JSON list of C-alpha atoms and ligand atoms in Angstrom, two decimals:
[
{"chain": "B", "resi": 267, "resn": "UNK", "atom": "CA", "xyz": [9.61, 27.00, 3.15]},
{"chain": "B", "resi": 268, "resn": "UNK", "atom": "CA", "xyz": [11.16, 27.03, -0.48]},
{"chain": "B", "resi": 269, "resn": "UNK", "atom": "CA", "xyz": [14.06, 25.11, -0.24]},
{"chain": "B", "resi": 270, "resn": "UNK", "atom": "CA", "xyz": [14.17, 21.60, -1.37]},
{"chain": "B", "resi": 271, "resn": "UNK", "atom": "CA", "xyz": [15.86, 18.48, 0.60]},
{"chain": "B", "resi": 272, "resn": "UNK", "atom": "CA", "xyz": [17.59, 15.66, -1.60]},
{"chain": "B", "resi": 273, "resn": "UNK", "atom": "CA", "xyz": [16.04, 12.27, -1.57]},
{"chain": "B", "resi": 274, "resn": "UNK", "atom": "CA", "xyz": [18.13, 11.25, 0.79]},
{"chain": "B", "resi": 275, "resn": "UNK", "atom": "CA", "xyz": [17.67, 13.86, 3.19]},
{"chain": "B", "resi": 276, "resn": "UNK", "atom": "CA", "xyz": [14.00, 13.49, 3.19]},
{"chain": "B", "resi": 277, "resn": "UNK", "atom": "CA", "xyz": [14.46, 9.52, 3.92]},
{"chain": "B", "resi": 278, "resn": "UNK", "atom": "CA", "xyz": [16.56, 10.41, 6.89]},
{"chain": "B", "resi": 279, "resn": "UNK", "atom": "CA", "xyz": [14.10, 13.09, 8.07]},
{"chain": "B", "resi": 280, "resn": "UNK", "atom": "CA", "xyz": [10.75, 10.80, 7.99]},
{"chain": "B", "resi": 281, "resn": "UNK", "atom": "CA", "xyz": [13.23, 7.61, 9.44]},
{"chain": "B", "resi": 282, "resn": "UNK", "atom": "CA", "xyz": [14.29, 9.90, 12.37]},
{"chain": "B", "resi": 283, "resn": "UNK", "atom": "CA", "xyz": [10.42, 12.03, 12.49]},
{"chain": "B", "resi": 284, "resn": "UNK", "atom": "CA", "xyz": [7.90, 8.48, 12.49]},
{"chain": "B", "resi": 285, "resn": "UNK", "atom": "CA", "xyz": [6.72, 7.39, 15.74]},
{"chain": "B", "resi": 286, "resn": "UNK", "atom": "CA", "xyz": [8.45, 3.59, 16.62]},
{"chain": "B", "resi": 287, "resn": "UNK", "atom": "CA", "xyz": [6.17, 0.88, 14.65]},
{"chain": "B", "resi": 288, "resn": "UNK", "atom": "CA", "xyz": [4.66, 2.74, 11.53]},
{"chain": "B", "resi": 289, "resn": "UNK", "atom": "CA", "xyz": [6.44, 1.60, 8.46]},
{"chain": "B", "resi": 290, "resn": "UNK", "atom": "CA", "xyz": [7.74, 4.02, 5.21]},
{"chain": "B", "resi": 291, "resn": "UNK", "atom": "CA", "xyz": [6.58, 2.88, 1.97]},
{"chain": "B", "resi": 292, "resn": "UNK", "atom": "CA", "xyz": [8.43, 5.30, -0.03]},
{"chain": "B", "resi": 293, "resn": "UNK", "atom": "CA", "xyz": [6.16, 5.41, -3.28]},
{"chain": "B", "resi": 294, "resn": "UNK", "atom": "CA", "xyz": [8.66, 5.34, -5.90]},
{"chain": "B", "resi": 295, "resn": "UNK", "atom": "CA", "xyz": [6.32, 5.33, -9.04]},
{"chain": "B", "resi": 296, "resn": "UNK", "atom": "CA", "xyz": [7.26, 6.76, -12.23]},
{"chain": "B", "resi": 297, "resn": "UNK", "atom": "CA", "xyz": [10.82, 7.63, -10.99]},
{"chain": "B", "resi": 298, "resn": "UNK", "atom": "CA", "xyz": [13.99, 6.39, -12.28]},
{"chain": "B", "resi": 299, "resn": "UNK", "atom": "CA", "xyz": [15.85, 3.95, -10.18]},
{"chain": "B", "resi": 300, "resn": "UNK", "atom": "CA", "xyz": [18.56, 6.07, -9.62]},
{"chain": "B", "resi": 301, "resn": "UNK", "atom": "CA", "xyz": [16.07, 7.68, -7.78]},
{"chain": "B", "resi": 302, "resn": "UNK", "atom": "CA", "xyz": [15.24, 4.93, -5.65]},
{"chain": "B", "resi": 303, "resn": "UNK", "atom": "CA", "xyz": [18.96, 4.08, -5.25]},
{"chain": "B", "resi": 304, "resn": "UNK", "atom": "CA", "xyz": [19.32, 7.16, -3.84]},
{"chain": "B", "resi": 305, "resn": "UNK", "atom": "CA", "xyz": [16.88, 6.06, -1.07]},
{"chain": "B", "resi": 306, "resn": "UNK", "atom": "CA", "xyz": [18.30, 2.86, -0.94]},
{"chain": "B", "resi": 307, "resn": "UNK", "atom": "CA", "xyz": [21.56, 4.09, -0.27]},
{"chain": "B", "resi": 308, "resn": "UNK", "atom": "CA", "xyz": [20.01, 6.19, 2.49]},
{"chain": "B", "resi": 309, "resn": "UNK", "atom": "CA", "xyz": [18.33, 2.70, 4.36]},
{"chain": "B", "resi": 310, "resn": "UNK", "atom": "CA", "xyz": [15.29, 2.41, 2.68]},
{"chain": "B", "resi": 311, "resn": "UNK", "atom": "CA", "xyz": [14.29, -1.24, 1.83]},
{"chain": "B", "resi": 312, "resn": "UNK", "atom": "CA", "xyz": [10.48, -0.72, 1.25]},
{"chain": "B", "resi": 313, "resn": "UNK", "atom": "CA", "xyz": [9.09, 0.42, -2.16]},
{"chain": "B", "resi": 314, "resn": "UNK", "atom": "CA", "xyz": [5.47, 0.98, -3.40]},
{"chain": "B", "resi": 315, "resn": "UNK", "atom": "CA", "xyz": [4.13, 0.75, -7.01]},
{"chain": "B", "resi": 316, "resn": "UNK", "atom": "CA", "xyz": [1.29, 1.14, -8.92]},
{"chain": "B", "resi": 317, "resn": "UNK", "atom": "CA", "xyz": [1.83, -0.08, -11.79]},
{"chain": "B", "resi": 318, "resn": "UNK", "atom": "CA", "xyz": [3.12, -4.09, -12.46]},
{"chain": "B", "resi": 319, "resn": "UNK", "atom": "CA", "xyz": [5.02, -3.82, -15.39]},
{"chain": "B", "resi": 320, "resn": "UNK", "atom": "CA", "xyz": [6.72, -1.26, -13.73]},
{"chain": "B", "resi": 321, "resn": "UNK", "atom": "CA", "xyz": [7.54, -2.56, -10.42]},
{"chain": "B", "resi": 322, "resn": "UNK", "atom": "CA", "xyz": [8.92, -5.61, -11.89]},
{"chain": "B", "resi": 323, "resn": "UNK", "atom": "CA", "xyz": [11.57, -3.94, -14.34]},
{"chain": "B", "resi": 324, "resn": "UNK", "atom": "CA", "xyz": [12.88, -2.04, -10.93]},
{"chain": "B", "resi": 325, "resn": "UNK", "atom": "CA", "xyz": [12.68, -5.42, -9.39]},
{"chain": "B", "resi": 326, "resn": "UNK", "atom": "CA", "xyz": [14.72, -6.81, -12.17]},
{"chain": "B", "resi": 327, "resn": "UNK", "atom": "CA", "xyz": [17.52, -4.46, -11.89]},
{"chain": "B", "resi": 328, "resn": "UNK", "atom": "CA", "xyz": [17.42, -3.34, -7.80]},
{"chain": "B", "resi": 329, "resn": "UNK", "atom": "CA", "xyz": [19.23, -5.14, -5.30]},
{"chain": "B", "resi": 330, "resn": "UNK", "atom": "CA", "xyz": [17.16, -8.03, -4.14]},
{"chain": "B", "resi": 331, "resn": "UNK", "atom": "CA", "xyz": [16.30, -7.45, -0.28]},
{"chain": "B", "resi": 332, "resn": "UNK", "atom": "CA", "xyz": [13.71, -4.91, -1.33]},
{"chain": "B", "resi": 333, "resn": "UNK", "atom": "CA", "xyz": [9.98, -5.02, -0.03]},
{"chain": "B", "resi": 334, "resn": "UNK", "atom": "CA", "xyz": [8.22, -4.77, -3.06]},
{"chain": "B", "resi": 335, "resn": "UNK", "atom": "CA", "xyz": [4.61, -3.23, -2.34]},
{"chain": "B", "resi": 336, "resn": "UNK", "atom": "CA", "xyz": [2.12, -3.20, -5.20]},
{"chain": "B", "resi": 337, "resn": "UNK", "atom": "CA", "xyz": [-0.25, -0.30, -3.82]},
{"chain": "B", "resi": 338, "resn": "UNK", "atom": "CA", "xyz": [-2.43, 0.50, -6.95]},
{"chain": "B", "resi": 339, "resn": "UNK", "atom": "CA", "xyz": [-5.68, -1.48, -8.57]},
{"chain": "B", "resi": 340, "resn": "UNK", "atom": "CA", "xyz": [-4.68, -5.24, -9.32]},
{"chain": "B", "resi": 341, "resn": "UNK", "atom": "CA", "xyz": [-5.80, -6.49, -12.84]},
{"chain": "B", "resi": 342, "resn": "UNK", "atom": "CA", "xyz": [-6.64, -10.20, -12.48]},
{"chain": "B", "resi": 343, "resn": "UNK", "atom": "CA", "xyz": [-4.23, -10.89, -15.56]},
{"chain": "B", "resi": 344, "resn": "UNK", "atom": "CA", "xyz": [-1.44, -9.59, -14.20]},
{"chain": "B", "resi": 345, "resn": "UNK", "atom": "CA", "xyz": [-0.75, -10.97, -10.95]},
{"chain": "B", "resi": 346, "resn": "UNK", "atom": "CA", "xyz": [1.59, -13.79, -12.66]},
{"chain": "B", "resi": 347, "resn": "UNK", "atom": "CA", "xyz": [3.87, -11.14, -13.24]},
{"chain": "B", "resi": 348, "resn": "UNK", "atom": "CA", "xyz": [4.39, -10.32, -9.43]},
{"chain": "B", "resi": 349, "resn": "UNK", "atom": "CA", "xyz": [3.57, -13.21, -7.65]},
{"chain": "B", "resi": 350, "resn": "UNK", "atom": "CA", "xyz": [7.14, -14.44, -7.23]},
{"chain": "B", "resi": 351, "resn": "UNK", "atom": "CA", "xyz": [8.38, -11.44, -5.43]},
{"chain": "B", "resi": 352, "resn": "UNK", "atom": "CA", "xyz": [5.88, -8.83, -4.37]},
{"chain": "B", "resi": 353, "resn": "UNK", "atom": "CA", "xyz": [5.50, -9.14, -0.56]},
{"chain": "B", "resi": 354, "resn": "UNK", "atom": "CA", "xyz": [2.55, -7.05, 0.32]},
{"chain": "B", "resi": 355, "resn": "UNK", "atom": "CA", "xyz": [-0.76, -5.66, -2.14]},
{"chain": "B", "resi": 356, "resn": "UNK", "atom": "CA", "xyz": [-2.33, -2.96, -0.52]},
{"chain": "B", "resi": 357, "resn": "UNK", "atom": "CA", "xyz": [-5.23, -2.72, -2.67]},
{"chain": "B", "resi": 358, "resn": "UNK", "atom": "CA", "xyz": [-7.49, -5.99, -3.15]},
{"chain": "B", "resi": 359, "resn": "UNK", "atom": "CA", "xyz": [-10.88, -5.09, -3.54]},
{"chain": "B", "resi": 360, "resn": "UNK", "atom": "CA", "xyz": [-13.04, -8.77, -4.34]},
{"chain": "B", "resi": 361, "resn": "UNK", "atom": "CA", "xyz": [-12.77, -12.38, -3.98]},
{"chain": "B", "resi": 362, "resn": "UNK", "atom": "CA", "xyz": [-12.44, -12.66, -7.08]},
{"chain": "B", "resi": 363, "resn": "UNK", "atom": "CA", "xyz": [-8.97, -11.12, -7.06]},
{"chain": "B", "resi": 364, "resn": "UNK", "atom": "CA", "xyz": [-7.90, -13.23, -3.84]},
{"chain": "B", "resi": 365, "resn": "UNK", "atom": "CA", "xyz": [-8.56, -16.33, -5.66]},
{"chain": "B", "resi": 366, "resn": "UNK", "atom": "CA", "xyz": [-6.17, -15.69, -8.28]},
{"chain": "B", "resi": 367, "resn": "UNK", "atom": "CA", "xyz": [-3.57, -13.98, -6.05]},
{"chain": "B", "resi": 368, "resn": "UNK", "atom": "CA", "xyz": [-3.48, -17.26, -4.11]},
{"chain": "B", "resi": 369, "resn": "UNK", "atom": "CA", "xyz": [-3.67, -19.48, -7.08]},
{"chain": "B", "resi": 370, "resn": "UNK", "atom": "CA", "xyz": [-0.44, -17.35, -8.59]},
{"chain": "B", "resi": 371, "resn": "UNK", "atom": "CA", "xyz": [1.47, -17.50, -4.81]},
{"chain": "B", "resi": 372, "resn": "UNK", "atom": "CA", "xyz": [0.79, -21.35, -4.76]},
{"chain": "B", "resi": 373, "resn": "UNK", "atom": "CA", "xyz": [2.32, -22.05, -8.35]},
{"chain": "B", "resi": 374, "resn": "UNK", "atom": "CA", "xyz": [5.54, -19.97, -6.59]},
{"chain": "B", "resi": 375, "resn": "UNK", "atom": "CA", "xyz": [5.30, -21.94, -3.71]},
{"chain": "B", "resi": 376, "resn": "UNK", "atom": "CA", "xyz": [5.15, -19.08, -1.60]},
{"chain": "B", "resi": 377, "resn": "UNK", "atom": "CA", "xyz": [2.53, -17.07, 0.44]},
{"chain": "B", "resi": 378, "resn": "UNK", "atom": "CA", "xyz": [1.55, -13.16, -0.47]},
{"chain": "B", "resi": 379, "resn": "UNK", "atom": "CA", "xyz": [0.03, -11.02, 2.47]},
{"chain": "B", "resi": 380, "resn": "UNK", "atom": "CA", "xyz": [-2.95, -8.65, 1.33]},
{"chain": "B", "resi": 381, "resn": "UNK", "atom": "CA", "xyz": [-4.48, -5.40, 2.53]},
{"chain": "B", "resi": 382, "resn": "UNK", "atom": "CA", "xyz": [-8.13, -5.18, 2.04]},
{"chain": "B", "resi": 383, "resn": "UNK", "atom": "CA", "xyz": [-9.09, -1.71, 0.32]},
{"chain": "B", "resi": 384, "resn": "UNK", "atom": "CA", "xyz": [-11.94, 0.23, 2.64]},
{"chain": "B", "resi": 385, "resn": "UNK", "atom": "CA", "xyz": [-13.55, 3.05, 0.70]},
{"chain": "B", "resi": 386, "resn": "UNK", "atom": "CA", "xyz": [-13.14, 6.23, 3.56]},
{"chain": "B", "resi": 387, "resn": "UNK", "atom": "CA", "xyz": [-13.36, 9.06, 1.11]},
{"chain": "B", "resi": 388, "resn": "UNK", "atom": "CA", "xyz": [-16.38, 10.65, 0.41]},
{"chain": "B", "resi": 389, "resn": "UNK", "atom": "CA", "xyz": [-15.49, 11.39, -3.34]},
{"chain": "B", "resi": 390, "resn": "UNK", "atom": "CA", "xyz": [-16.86, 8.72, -5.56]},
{"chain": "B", "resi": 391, "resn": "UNK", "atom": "CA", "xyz": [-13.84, 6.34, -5.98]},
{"chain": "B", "resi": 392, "resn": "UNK", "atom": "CA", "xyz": [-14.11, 3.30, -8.02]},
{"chain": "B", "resi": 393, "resn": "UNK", "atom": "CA", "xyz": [-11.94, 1.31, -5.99]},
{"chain": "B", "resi": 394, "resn": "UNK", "atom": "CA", "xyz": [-12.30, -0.55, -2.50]},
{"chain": "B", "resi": 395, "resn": "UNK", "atom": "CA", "xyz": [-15.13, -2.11, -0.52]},
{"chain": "B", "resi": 396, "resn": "UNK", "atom": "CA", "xyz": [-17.70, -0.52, 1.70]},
{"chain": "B", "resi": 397, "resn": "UNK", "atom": "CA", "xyz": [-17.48, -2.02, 5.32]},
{"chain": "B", "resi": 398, "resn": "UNK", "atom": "CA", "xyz": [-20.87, -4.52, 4.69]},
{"chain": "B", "resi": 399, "resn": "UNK", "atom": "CA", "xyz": [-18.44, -6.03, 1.89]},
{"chain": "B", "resi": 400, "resn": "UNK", "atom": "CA", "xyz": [-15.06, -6.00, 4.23]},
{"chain": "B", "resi": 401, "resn": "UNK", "atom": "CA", "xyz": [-16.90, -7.95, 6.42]},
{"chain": "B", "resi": 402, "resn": "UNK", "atom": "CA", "xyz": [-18.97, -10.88, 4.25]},
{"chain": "B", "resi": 403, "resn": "UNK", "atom": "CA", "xyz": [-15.75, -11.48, 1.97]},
{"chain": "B", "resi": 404, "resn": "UNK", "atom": "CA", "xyz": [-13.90, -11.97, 5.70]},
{"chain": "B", "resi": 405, "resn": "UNK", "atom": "CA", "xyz": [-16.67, -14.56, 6.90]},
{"chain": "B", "resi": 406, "resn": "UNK", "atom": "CA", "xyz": [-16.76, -15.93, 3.64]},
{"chain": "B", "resi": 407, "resn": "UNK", "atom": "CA", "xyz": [-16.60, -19.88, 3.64]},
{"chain": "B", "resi": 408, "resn": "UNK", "atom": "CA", "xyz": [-14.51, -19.64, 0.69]},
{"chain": "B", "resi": 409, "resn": "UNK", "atom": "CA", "xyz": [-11.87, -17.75, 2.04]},
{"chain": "B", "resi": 410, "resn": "UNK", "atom": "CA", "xyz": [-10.83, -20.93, 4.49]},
{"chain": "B", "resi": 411, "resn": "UNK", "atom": "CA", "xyz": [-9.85, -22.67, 1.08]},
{"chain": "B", "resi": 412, "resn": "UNK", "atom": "CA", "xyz": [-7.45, -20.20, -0.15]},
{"chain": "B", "resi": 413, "resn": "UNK", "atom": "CA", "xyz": [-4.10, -21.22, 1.96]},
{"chain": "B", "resi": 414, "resn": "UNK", "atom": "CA", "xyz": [-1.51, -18.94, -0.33]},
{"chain": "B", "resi": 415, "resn": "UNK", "atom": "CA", "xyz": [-3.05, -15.40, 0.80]},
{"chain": "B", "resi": 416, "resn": "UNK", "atom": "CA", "xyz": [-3.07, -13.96, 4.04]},
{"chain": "B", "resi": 417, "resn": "UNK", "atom": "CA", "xyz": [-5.20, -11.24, 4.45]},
{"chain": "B", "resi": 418, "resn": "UNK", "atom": "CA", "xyz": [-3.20, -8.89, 7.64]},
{"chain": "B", "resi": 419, "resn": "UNK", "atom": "CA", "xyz": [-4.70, -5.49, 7.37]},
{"chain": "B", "resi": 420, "resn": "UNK", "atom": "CA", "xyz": [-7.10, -2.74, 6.18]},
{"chain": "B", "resi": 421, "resn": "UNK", "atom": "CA", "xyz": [-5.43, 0.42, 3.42]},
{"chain": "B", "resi": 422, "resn": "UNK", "atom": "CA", "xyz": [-7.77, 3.22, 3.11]},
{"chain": "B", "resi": 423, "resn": "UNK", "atom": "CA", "xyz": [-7.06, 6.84, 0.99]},
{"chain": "B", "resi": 424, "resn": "UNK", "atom": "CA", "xyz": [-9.12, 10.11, 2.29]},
{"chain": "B", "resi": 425, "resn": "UNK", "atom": "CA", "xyz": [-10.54, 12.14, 0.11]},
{"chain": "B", "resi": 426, "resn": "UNK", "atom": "CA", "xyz": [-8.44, 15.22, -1.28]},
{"chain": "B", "resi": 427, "resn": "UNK", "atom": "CA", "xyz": [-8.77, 17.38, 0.53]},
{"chain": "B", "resi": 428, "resn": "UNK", "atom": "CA", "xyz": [-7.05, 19.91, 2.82]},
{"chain": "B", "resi": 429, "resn": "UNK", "atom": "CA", "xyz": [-10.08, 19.96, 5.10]},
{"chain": "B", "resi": 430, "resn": "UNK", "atom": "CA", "xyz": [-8.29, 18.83, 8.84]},
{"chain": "B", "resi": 431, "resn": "UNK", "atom": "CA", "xyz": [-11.78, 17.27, 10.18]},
{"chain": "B", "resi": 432, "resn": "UNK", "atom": "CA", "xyz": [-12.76, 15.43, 7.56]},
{"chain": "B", "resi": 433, "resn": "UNK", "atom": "CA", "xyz": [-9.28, 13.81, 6.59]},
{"chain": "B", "resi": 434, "resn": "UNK", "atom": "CA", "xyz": [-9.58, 12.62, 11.01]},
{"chain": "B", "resi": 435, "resn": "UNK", "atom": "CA", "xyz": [-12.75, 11.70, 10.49]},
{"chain": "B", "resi": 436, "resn": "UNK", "atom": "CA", "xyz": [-12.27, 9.34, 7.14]},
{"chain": "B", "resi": 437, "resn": "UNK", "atom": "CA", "xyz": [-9.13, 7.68, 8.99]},
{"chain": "B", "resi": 438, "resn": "UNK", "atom": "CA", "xyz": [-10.86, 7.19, 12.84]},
{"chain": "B", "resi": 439, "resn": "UNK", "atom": "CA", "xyz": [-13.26, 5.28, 10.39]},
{"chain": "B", "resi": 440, "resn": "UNK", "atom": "CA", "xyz": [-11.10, 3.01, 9.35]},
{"chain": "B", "resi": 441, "resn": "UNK", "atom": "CA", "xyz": [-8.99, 2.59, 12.59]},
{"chain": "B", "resi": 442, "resn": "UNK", "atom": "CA", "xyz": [-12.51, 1.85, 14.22]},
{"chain": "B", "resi": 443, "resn": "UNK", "atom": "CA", "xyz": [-12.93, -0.94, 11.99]},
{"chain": "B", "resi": 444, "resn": "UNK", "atom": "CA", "xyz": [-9.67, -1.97, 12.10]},
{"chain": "B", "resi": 445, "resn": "UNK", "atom": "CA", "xyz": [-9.41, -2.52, 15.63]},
{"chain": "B", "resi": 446, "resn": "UNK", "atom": "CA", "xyz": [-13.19, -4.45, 15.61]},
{"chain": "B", "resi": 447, "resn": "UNK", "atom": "CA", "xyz": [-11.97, -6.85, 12.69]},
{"chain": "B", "resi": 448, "resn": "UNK", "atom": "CA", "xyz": [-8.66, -6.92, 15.08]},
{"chain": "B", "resi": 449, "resn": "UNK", "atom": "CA", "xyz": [-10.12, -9.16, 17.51]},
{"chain": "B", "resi": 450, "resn": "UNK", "atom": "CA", "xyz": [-11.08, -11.95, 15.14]},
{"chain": "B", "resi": 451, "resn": "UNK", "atom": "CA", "xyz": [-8.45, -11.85, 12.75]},
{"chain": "B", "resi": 452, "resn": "UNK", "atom": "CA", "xyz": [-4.85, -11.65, 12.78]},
{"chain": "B", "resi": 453, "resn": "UNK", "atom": "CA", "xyz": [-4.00, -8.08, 11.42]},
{"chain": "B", "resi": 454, "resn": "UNK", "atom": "CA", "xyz": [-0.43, -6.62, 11.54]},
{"chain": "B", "resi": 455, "resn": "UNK", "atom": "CA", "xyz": [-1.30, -3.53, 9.20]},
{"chain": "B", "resi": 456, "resn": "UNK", "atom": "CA", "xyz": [-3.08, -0.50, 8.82]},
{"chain": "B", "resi": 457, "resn": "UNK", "atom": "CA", "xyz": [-1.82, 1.68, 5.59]},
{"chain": "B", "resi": 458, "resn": "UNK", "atom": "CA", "xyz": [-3.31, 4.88, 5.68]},
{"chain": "B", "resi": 459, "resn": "UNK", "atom": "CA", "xyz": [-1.85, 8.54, 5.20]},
{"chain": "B", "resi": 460, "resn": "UNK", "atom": "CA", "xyz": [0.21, 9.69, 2.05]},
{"chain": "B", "resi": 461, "resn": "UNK", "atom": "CA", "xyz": [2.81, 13.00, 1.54]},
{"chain": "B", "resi": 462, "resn": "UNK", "atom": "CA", "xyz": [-0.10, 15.45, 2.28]},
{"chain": "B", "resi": 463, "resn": "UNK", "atom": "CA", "xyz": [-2.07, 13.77, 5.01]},
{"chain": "B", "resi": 464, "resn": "UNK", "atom": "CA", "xyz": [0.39, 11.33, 6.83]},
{"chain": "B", "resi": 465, "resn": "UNK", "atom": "CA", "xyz": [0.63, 13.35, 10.04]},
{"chain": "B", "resi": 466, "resn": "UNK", "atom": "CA", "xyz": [-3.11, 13.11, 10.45]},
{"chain": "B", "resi": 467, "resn": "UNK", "atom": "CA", "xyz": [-3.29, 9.63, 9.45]},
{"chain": "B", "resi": 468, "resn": "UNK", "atom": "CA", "xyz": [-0.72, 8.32, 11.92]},
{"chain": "B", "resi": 469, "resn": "UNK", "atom": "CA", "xyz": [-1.96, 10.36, 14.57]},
{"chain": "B", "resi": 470, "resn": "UNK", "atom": "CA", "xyz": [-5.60, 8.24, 13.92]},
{"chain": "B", "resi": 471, "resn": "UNK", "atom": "CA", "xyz": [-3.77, 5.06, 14.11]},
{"chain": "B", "resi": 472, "resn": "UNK", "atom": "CA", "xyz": [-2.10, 4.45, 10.98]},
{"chain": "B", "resi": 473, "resn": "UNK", "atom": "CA", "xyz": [1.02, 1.87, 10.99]},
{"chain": "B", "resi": 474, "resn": "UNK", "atom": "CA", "xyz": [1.59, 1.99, 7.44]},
{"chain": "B", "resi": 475, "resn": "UNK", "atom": "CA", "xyz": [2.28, 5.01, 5.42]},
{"chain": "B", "resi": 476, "resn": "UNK", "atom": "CA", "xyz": [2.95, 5.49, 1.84]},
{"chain": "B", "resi": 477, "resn": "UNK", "atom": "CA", "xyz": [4.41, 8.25, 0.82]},
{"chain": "B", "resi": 478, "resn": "UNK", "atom": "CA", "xyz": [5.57, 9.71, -2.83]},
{"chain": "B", "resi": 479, "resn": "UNK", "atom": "CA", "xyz": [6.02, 13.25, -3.25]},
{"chain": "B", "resi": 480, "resn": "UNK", "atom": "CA", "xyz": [6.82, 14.08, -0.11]},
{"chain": "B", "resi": 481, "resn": "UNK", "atom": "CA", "xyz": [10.17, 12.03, -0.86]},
{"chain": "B", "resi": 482, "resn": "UNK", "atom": "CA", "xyz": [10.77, 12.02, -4.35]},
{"chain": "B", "resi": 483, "resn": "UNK", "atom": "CA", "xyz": [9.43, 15.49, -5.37]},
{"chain": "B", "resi": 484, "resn": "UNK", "atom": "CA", "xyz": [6.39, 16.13, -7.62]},
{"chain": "B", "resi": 485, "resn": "UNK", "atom": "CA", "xyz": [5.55, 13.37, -10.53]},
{"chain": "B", "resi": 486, "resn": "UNK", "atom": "CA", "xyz": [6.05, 14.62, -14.15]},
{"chain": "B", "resi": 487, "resn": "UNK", "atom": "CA", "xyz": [3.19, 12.26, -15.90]},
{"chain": "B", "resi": 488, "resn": "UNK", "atom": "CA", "xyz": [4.28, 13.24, -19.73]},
{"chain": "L", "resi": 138, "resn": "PLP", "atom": "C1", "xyz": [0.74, 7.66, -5.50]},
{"chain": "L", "resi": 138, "resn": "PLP", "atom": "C2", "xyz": [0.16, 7.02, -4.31]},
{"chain": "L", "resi": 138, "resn": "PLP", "atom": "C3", "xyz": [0.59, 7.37, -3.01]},
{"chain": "L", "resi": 138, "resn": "PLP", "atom": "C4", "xyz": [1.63, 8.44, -2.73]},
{"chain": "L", "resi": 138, "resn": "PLP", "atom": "O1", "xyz": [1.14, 9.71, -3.06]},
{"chain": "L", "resi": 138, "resn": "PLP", "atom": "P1", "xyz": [1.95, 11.04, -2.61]},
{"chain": "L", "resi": 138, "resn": "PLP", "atom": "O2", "xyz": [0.87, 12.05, -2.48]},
{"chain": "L", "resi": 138, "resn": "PLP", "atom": "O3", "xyz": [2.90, 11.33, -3.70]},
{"chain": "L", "resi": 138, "resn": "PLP", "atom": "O4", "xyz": [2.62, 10.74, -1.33]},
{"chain": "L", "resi": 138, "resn": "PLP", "atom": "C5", "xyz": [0.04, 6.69, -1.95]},
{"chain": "L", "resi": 138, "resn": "PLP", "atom": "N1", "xyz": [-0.88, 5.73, -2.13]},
{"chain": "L", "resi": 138, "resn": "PLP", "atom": "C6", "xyz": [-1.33, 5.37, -3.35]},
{"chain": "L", "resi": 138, "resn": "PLP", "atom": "C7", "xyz": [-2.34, 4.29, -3.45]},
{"chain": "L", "resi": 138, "resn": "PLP", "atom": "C8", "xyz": [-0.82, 6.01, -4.47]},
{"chain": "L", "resi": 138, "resn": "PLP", "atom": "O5", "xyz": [-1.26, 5.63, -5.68]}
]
């Protein structure tokens, strides 16, 4: 199939094609917001970013019941920036990070829901935990302290590959895990599956998707 749909075709086509209960992030980085108004306009209220600086100039200048999603690597620094309106992070990796994501929701006097990042893929990726980490930074003493965080669900991303097995295998991993660390904490989310591996990924259990190209067309980097 050549032909191309518009933006808002392709939000209308994955609103209508998602099973009830798994949630669109439409992953709106490095587009123009006339771009994302275009989804907008179609219904779309959730947005993903990777970037801070960037998510908060669309914030500044988008119409103010968007879900803001930060789904790349967190710098420490530069939570300050976000704190006062991003409403999930999808990709906390360390303690460290939680700390000063709940110190920075506190000063806003609000609370900020995080994703833990599970390392699936069997590339070497630099970010996310292993499962032996997911699990001590949950039981950690420490974690009782921070009241500004809530920590609701697992994000994972598969390895690239077109490979059908593996990509099931990488996301039953995670849903495994997912429904174990289910019973003893209060998770809501499971964000796995992008424009090239969604179908798989909510088929394994996924209730979060996050998907770019798929909806935007291909990302010119230059
Ligand atoms: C860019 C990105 C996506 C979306 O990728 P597409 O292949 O364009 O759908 C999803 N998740 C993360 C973490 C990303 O950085």
């Amino acid at each position: 199939m050549s032909f191309k749909l518009s933006i808002s075709e392709n939000i209308k086509k994955f609103k209508s094609g998602l099973p009830e209960g798994v949630t669109l992030v439409a992953v709106s980085k490095t587009k123009p917001v006339s771009d994302l108004m275009k989804a907008y306009d179609a219904g779309q209220r959730i947005f993903g970013e990777n970037k801070i600086q960037e998510m908060v100039e669309k914030w500044e200048q988008m119409p103010r019941d968007i879900e803001w999603h930060m789904i790349g690597h967190v710098q420490r620094n530069k939570v300050k920036y976000m704190a006062a309106f991003v409403s999930l992070i999808h990709a906390v990796d360390s303690l460290k990070l939680l700390r000063e994501i709940d110190k920075q929701a506190a000063k806003n006097q609000r609370s900020i829901s995080c994703l833990l990042q599970v390392k699936i893929a069997e590339e070497d990726t630099k970010f996310g935990m292993d499962e032996a980490e997911v699990r001590s930074l949950l039981s950690s003493e420490e974690l009782k302290e921070l009241n500004s965080i809530k920590i609701v669900g697992l994000m994972g991303m598969a390895t690239f590959t077109d490979d059908e097995k593996q990509l099931r295998s990488e996301f039953s991993k995670l849903k495994k895990l997912y429904n174990e660390l289910s019973q003893t904490h209060q998770f809501t989310t499971l964000s796995m599956g992008m424009s090239g591996d969604y179908k798989i990924a909510v088929d394994e259990g996924s209730n979060m998707i996050r998907v770019g190209s798929a909806i935007f067309g291909e990302r010119n980097y230059n």
